Short mmCIF file of C-alpha atoms and ligand atoms in Angstrom, two decimals:
data_model
loop_
_atom_site.label_atom_id
_atom_site.label_comp_id
_atom_site.label_asym_id
_atom_site.label_seq_id
_atom_site.Cartn_x
_atom_site.Cartn_y
_atom_site.Cartn_z
CA MET A 24 100.04 71.31 82.81
CA ARG A 25 100.28 67.46 83.22
CA GLY A 26 104.01 66.94 83.22
CA MET A 27 104.24 63.26 80.99
CA ASP A 28 101.70 64.07 78.45
CA ALA A 29 102.08 62.43 75.05
CA VAL A 30 102.66 64.63 72.05
CA LEU A 31 100.70 63.05 69.13
CA VAL A 32 102.56 63.74 66.09
CA SER A 33 100.55 63.21 62.81
CA GLY A 34 102.42 63.27 59.58
CA GLY A 35 105.45 62.13 61.80
CA ALA A 36 106.58 59.69 59.30
CA GLY A 37 106.80 62.56 56.63
CA TYR A 38 110.04 64.78 56.04
CA ILE A 39 109.20 67.48 58.36
CA GLY A 40 107.30 65.25 60.98
CA SER A 41 110.19 62.83 61.18
CA HIS A 42 112.75 65.69 62.31
CA VAL A 43 110.49 67.06 65.11
CA VAL A 44 109.50 63.40 66.19
CA LYS A 45 113.44 63.28 66.82
CA ARG A 46 113.93 66.42 68.55
CA LEU A 47 110.76 65.72 70.76
CA VAL A 48 112.12 62.31 71.74
CA GLU A 49 115.60 63.76 72.56
CA ALA A 50 113.57 66.44 74.60
CA GLY A 51 112.71 63.68 76.78
CA ARG A 52 108.91 63.92 75.61
CA PRO A 53 106.73 61.07 75.48
CA VAL A 54 105.75 60.76 71.53
CA VAL A 55 103.17 58.72 69.80
CA VAL A 56 103.15 58.97 66.03
CA MET A 57 99.88 58.38 63.68
CA ASP A 58 100.43 58.48 59.79
CA ASN A 59 98.48 56.70 57.28
CA GLU A 60 101.84 56.67 54.88
CA SER A 61 100.49 58.22 51.99
CA THR A 62 103.52 60.05 51.39
CA GLY A 63 105.54 59.31 54.31
CA HIS A 64 107.76 56.11 55.16
CA ARG A 65 107.48 54.25 58.24
CA GLU A 66 111.30 53.13 57.80
CA THR A 67 111.35 57.08 58.71
CA VAL A 68 110.27 56.48 62.22
CA ARG A 69 112.27 53.23 62.58
CA ALA A 70 115.45 55.51 61.71
CA VAL A 71 114.34 58.18 64.54
CA GLU A 72 114.08 55.17 66.95
CA ALA A 73 117.57 53.99 65.77
CA LEU A 74 119.20 57.45 66.06
CA THR A 75 117.67 58.12 69.47
CA GLY A 76 117.59 54.53 71.04
CA ARG A 77 114.26 55.05 72.23
CA GLU A 78 110.72 53.20 71.01
CA ILE A 79 108.37 55.02 69.56
CA PRO A 80 104.63 54.09 69.21
CA TYR A 81 103.55 54.31 65.63
CA ILE A 82 99.91 53.95 64.44
CA PRO A 83 99.07 53.58 61.09
CA GLY A 84 96.14 55.36 60.52
CA ASP A 85 94.29 58.63 59.42
CA VAL A 86 93.60 61.66 60.85
CA GLY A 87 90.19 61.68 59.54
CA ASP A 88 89.25 58.65 61.89
CA GLY A 89 87.68 60.38 64.80
CA ASP A 90 87.20 57.25 66.73
CA GLY A 91 90.75 56.23 66.31
CA VAL A 92 92.12 59.24 67.06
CA ARG A 93 90.06 59.50 70.30
CA ARG A 94 91.31 55.82 71.20
CA ILE A 95 94.90 57.09 70.79
CA VAL A 96 94.66 60.29 72.96
CA GLU A 97 92.99 58.01 75.66
CA GLU A 98 95.59 55.26 75.48
CA TYR A 99 98.84 57.53 75.42
CA ARG A 100 97.44 60.26 77.61
CA VAL A 101 98.26 62.64 74.55
CA GLY A 102 97.84 66.40 76.21
CA ALA A 103 99.16 67.90 72.66
CA VAL A 104 99.20 67.51 69.13
CA MET A 105 101.67 68.74 66.27
CA HIS A 106 99.48 68.42 62.91
CA PHE A 107 101.53 67.98 60.20
CA ALA A 108 99.44 65.29 58.08
CA ALA A 109 98.51 67.11 55.10
CA LYS A 110 98.77 66.95 51.13
CA SER A 111 101.11 69.95 49.92
CA VAL A 112 102.01 69.88 46.64
CA VAL A 113 100.74 73.22 45.02
CA ALA A 114 100.17 72.27 41.28
CA GLU A 115 98.20 68.83 42.55
CA SER A 116 96.09 71.03 44.51
CA VAL A 117 95.09 73.27 41.43
CA ARG A 118 94.43 70.40 39.50
CA HIS A 119 92.30 68.81 42.29
CA PRO A 120 90.91 71.51 44.84
CA GLU A 121 88.37 68.86 45.75
CA VAL A 122 90.88 66.48 47.09
CA TYR A 123 92.66 69.33 49.23
CA PHE A 124 89.76 70.40 50.95
CA SER A 125 88.69 66.80 51.68
CA GLU A 126 91.96 65.71 52.74
CA ASN A 127 93.42 68.81 54.54
CA VAL A 128 90.35 71.04 55.47
CA ALA A 129 87.54 68.26 56.05
CA LYS A 130 89.77 65.41 57.51
CA GLY A 131 91.43 68.39 59.57
CA ILE A 132 88.37 69.52 61.25
CA ALA A 133 87.40 65.85 62.16
CA PHE A 134 90.90 65.61 63.60
CA PHE A 135 90.74 68.87 65.74
CA GLN A 136 87.19 67.92 66.70
CA ALA A 137 88.06 64.53 67.83
CA LEU A 138 91.11 66.31 69.82
CA CYS A 139 89.10 68.62 71.37
CA GLU A 140 86.02 66.40 72.65
CA ALA A 141 88.77 64.01 74.02
CA GLY A 142 90.59 67.00 75.82
CA VAL A 143 93.63 67.76 73.88
CA SER A 144 94.43 71.45 75.20
CA ARG A 145 97.39 72.57 72.93
CA ILE A 146 97.74 72.21 69.04
CA VAL A 147 100.50 73.33 66.90
CA LEU A 148 99.51 73.48 63.03
CA SER A 149 101.87 73.04 60.13
CA SER A 150 100.87 76.32 57.98
CA THR A 151 102.50 77.93 55.01
CA ALA A 152 103.56 81.02 53.22
CA ALA A 153 101.53 80.08 50.54
CA VAL A 154 98.60 81.60 52.62
CA TYR A 155 100.01 85.37 51.82
CA GLY A 156 99.54 84.39 48.06
CA ASN A 157 101.56 87.37 45.92
CA PRO A 158 102.66 89.44 49.15
CA GLU A 159 102.11 93.44 48.99
CA ARG A 160 105.41 93.68 50.80
CA VAL A 161 108.43 91.81 51.92
CA PRO A 162 109.61 90.80 54.44
CA ILE A 163 106.24 89.61 55.40
CA PRO A 164 104.90 90.31 58.63
CA GLU A 165 102.11 87.94 59.99
CA GLU A 166 99.57 90.98 59.79
CA HIS A 167 100.10 90.77 56.23
CA PRO A 168 96.71 90.03 54.40
CA VAL A 169 95.86 86.30 53.85
CA ARG A 170 95.09 85.87 50.22
CA PRO A 171 95.98 82.39 49.03
CA ILE A 172 96.16 81.80 45.10
CA ASN A 173 95.94 77.99 45.38
CA PRO A 174 93.79 75.65 46.86
CA TYR A 175 96.84 74.62 49.10
CA GLY A 176 97.40 77.82 50.64
CA ALA A 177 93.34 77.82 50.99
CA SER A 178 93.06 74.61 52.84
CA LYS A 179 95.95 75.66 55.40
CA VAL A 180 93.94 79.16 56.07
CA MET A 181 90.74 77.50 56.75
CA LEU A 182 92.57 75.39 59.15
CA GLU A 183 93.90 78.24 61.05
CA GLN A 184 90.22 79.56 61.20
CA VAL A 185 88.69 76.60 62.34
CA LEU A 186 91.70 76.54 65.30
CA GLY A 187 90.57 80.27 66.12
CA TRP A 188 86.86 79.41 66.39
CA LEU A 189 87.03 75.87 68.42
CA GLU A 190 88.93 78.15 71.17
CA THR A 191 85.84 80.05 71.69
CA THR A 192 84.23 76.93 72.71
CA PHE A 193 87.06 74.31 73.86
CA PRO A 194 89.45 74.86 76.56
CA MET A 195 92.30 74.73 74.01
CA ARG A 196 94.98 77.14 72.46
CA TRP A 197 96.83 76.68 69.49
CA VAL A 198 99.81 78.07 67.37
CA ALA A 199 100.02 77.99 63.42
CA LEU A 200 103.57 78.16 61.92
CA ARG A 201 103.48 79.47 58.67
CA TYR A 202 106.86 77.55 57.25
CA PHE A 203 108.90 79.41 54.31
CA ASN A 204 110.74 76.78 52.18
CA ALA A 205 111.73 73.84 54.65
CA ALA A 206 114.97 72.42 53.36
CA GLY A 207 118.02 70.49 54.56
CA ALA A 208 118.11 67.36 56.77
CA ASP A 209 119.23 65.62 60.08
CA PRO A 210 123.48 65.74 59.92
CA SER A 211 123.55 61.71 60.61
CA GLY A 212 122.34 61.58 56.91
CA ARG A 213 119.78 58.96 58.06
CA LEU A 214 116.74 61.45 57.84
CA GLY A 215 115.82 63.87 54.77
CA GLU A 216 113.70 64.94 52.30
CA ARG A 217 111.67 62.28 50.12
CA HIS A 218 108.69 63.51 48.09
CA ASP A 219 107.37 61.83 45.04
CA PRO A 220 107.32 63.78 42.85
CA GLU A 221 109.89 66.34 44.38
CA THR A 222 108.62 69.68 43.60
CA HIS A 223 111.31 71.32 45.80
CA LEU A 224 114.27 73.22 44.44
CA ILE A 225 117.10 71.77 46.54
CA PRO A 226 116.69 68.17 46.45
CA ILE A 227 115.71 68.63 42.44
CA VAL A 228 119.31 70.54 42.32
CA LEU A 229 121.04 67.94 44.35
CA GLU A 230 119.34 64.87 42.14
CA ALA A 231 120.71 67.05 39.24
CA ALA A 232 124.29 66.85 40.57
CA LEU A 233 124.10 62.90 41.48
CA GLY A 234 122.88 62.73 37.60
CA ARG A 235 119.37 61.38 38.80
CA ARG A 236 117.76 63.91 36.54
CA GLU A 237 118.97 65.41 33.61
CA ARG A 238 118.89 68.88 34.49
CA VAL A 239 117.19 72.04 36.58
CA THR A 240 115.05 74.13 34.86
CA VAL A 241 115.03 77.57 36.35
CA PHE A 242 111.61 79.02 36.00
CA GLY A 243 111.91 82.53 35.09
CA THR A 244 115.29 84.77 34.47
CA ASP A 245 113.46 88.10 34.28
CA TYR A 246 112.27 88.91 37.54
CA ASP A 247 112.71 91.99 39.09
CA THR A 248 115.62 90.59 41.34
CA PRO A 249 119.34 91.20 41.45
CA ASP A 250 120.15 87.94 39.04
CA GLY A 251 116.75 87.79 37.92
CA THR A 252 115.39 84.76 39.59
CA CYS A 253 113.12 84.02 42.11
CA ILE A 254 113.97 84.87 45.75
CA ARG A 255 113.00 82.49 48.96
CA ASP A 256 113.71 81.97 52.50
CA TYR A 257 115.33 78.70 53.02
CA ILE A 258 114.85 77.55 56.74
CA HIS A 259 116.53 74.55 58.17
CA VAL A 260 114.52 71.69 59.06
CA LEU A 261 116.07 71.32 62.24
CA ASP A 262 115.58 74.93 62.84
CA LEU A 263 111.84 74.29 61.89
CA ALA A 264 111.75 71.63 64.64
CA ASP A 265 113.01 73.92 67.42
CA ALA A 266 110.33 76.20 66.33
CA HIS A 267 107.87 73.62 66.93
CA LEU A 268 109.37 73.15 70.63
CA GLU A 269 109.40 76.64 71.42
CA ALA A 270 105.81 77.06 70.35
CA LEU A 271 104.68 73.99 72.59
CA ALA A 272 106.77 75.61 75.46
CA ALA A 273 105.15 78.95 74.78
CA LEU A 274 101.60 77.25 75.25
CA GLU A 275 102.55 75.15 77.91
CA ASP A 276 103.61 78.54 79.91
CA GLY A 277 100.28 80.00 79.08
CA HIS A 278 101.06 82.00 75.87
CA PRO A 279 98.09 82.86 74.18
CA SER A 280 97.20 81.24 70.55
CA ALA A 281 99.11 82.94 67.99
CA ILE A 282 100.59 82.54 64.34
CA PHE A 283 104.10 82.84 63.48
CA ASN A 284 106.17 83.12 60.59
CA VAL A 285 109.19 80.50 60.51
CA GLY A 286 111.91 81.86 58.26
CA THR A 287 115.41 83.40 58.41
CA GLY A 288 114.00 86.81 57.30
CA LEU A 289 116.86 86.18 54.65
CA GLY A 290 116.34 85.56 50.81
CA HIS A 291 118.44 83.46 48.39
CA SER A 292 117.74 83.49 44.70
CA VAL A 293 117.31 80.47 42.51
CA LEU A 294 120.96 80.83 41.05
CA GLU A 295 122.57 81.13 44.33
CA VAL A 296 121.10 78.07 45.55
CA ILE A 297 122.32 76.26 42.42
CA ARG A 298 125.69 77.84 42.80
CA MET A 299 125.90 76.87 46.76
CA ALA A 300 125.02 73.18 45.40
CA GLU A 301 127.62 73.06 43.04
CA GLU A 302 130.40 74.52 45.65
CA VAL A 303 129.19 71.78 48.19
CA CYS A 304 129.09 68.91 46.12
CA GLY A 305 132.07 69.87 44.34
CA ARG A 306 130.29 69.06 40.93
CA THR A 307 128.55 70.92 37.90
CA VAL A 308 124.66 71.26 38.04
CA PRO A 309 123.48 71.17 34.62
CA VAL A 310 120.73 74.14 34.28
CA GLU A 311 118.17 74.90 31.97
CA LEU A 312 116.85 78.51 31.72
CA GLY A 313 113.10 78.29 31.05
CA ALA A 314 110.11 80.68 31.09
CA ARG A 315 108.40 82.12 34.29
CA ARG A 316 105.61 79.66 36.07
CA PRO A 317 102.36 80.96 36.60
CA GLY A 318 101.72 82.11 40.47
CA ASP A 319 105.20 82.07 41.49
CA PRO A 320 105.61 85.53 43.21
CA PRO A 321 109.16 87.03 42.78
CA VAL A 322 110.47 87.16 46.16
CA LEU A 323 109.01 85.38 49.78
CA VAL A 324 110.74 86.37 52.61
CA ALA A 325 109.57 86.22 56.25
CA ASP A 326 109.54 88.78 58.83
CA GLY A 327 110.48 86.29 61.66
CA GLY A 328 110.44 88.75 64.43
CA ARG A 329 107.59 87.77 66.24
CA LEU A 330 108.77 83.98 66.62
CA ARG A 331 112.21 85.77 67.82
CA GLU A 332 110.15 87.21 70.75
CA ILE A 333 109.62 84.01 72.41
CA GLY A 334 112.96 82.60 72.22
CA TRP A 335 113.48 81.17 68.64
CA GLN A 336 116.65 81.93 66.56
CA PRO A 337 117.72 80.21 63.46
CA ARG A 338 120.95 78.69 63.73
CA TYR A 339 121.71 77.80 60.04
CA GLY A 340 122.25 79.18 56.72
CA LEU A 341 122.05 77.96 53.29
CA TRP A 342 125.65 76.50 53.48
CA GLU A 343 124.87 73.98 56.08
CA ILE A 344 120.86 73.32 54.66
CA VAL A 345 122.73 72.22 51.41
CA ALA A 346 125.44 70.49 53.07
CA SER A 347 123.16 68.57 55.22
CA ALA A 348 120.71 67.67 52.45
CA TRP A 349 123.63 66.49 50.39
CA ALA A 350 124.60 63.85 52.64
CA TRP A 351 121.46 62.58 53.05
CA HIS A 352 120.75 62.55 48.92
CA SER A 353 124.34 61.39 48.20
CA GLY A 354 124.26 58.85 50.97
CA GLU A 355 123.12 55.38 51.80
CA GLY A 356 120.44 56.41 54.56
CA ARG A 357 117.62 56.74 51.96
N1 NAD B 413 108.33 71.13 53.15
C1 NAD B 413 107.71 72.23 53.22
O1 NAD B 413 108.41 73.34 52.44
C2 NAD B 413 106.86 72.91 53.71
C3 NAD B 413 106.36 74.60 53.66
C4 NAD B 413 105.08 74.68 54.34
C5 NAD B 413 104.46 73.83 54.88
N2 NAD B 413 104.58 72.78 55.15
C6 NAD B 413 103.69 72.03 55.88
O2 NAD B 413 104.46 70.88 56.68
C7 NAD B 413 103.70 69.83 56.94
C8 NAD B 413 104.66 68.56 56.73
O3 NAD B 413 105.09 68.68 55.36
P1 NAD B 413 106.52 67.57 54.52
O4 NAD B 413 107.22 68.27 53.61
O5 NAD B 413 106.88 67.35 55.80
O6 NAD B 413 105.25 66.46 53.85
P2 NAD B 413 105.19 65.26 53.94
O7 NAD B 413 104.42 64.63 52.82
O8 NAD B 413 106.80 64.38 53.81
O9 NAD B 413 104.52 64.49 55.23
C9 NAD B 413 103.36 64.52 55.36
C10 NAD B 413 102.92 63.24 56.24
O10 NAD B 413 101.69 63.36 56.67
C11 NAD B 413 101.03 61.81 56.20
N3 NAD B 413 99.63 61.94 55.97
C12 NAD B 413 99.20 62.96 54.95
N4 NAD B 413 97.89 62.63 55.02
C13 NAD B 413 97.48 62.22 56.07
C14 NAD B 413 96.27 61.73 56.64
N5 NAD B 413 94.88 62.15 56.27
N6 NAD B 413 96.44 60.80 58.19
C15 NAD B 413 97.64 60.54 58.55
N7 NAD B 413 98.68 60.88 58.11
C16 NAD B 413 98.59 61.62 56.54
C17 NAD B 413 102.00 61.37 54.94
O11 NAD B 413 102.18 59.97 54.98
C18 NAD B 413 103.27 61.71 55.69
O12 NAD B 413 103.97 61.09 56.36
C19 NAD B 413 102.42 69.71 55.99
O13 NAD B 413 101.38 70.15 56.41
C20 NAD B 413 102.73 70.34 54.76
O14 NAD B 413 102.04 71.42 54.22
C21 NAD B 413 105.73 72.15 54.36
#
């Protein structure tokens, strides 16, 4: 291992990427960020600089630009990559599969090719629980069959497979982290989730609490769950950031390529999340009970045992997730 090799973070101006950049900088790793600002914001990286007191090299650019990627790898002596850059709105992927296959898959392959040719030997990929589709059993272990039911999930399966094949000819190893529902924010209130349109439950609930949207629609109240609403595994973005550092450390210690779920193993229903938000904010969240949406599995909860074997443990629960997100959404930081 070359000690001071930089970590290139693609999509580091986005929600999860920016929290990981902060964590890497705090751990003393040289970091370089590449982002095309399609959904991310450069100010987010500036906020990380302000919080850490460190300058972070930032390259506006697209991961599909192989020559640009090769130049960054050489100039910054990149030894490892964390690949967050992607489109990730499920409904948009159903309407425009071609965009998801060109943005996520074609550009992802061009990115990996440039990285491998330039000698990068460790890659951590943001994957997703959407690879499992409608699970046959929960909690879902990594060995569960992969049967995505939308182009977004399919695009991530393809990237995992491409990495598997690249490893057979290039001297590299990789980890795919299949995140469940990323949520929460840096406790400073200066970093957080800012998607447009927002499709994630917790920001939507908090925006309703703030009066920035009229109400929250609960999609389906007749599922076979204790309160009839869908259950998801919410993972704090800080725990997610730690998982990336653990994954990279494992690769650097010689761990073979691997796929890990990242979730707490605990599920919370939509109504539980709304009740928790009301408690945290001390406000009422206006709710409308609606019909099921096609393609929403009733329960998605991770079996996170494999990642615990390499030393990772989630530290935060739903309270901390909602409280930190509230600090961000209600505060001046955004
Ligand atoms: N948020 C979740 O709950 C969740 C769950 C599972 C997986 N993921 C995955 O995690 C990753 C990050 O998600 P996020 O929620 O932070 O999204 P985000 O949209 O906030 O971040 C993505 C970042 O990548 C950048 N980007 C997109 N395409 C690019 C390209 N071609 N070249 C360079 N930069 C590009 C965007 O500008 C943005 O800054 C994605 O790969 C997503 O699929 C997210």
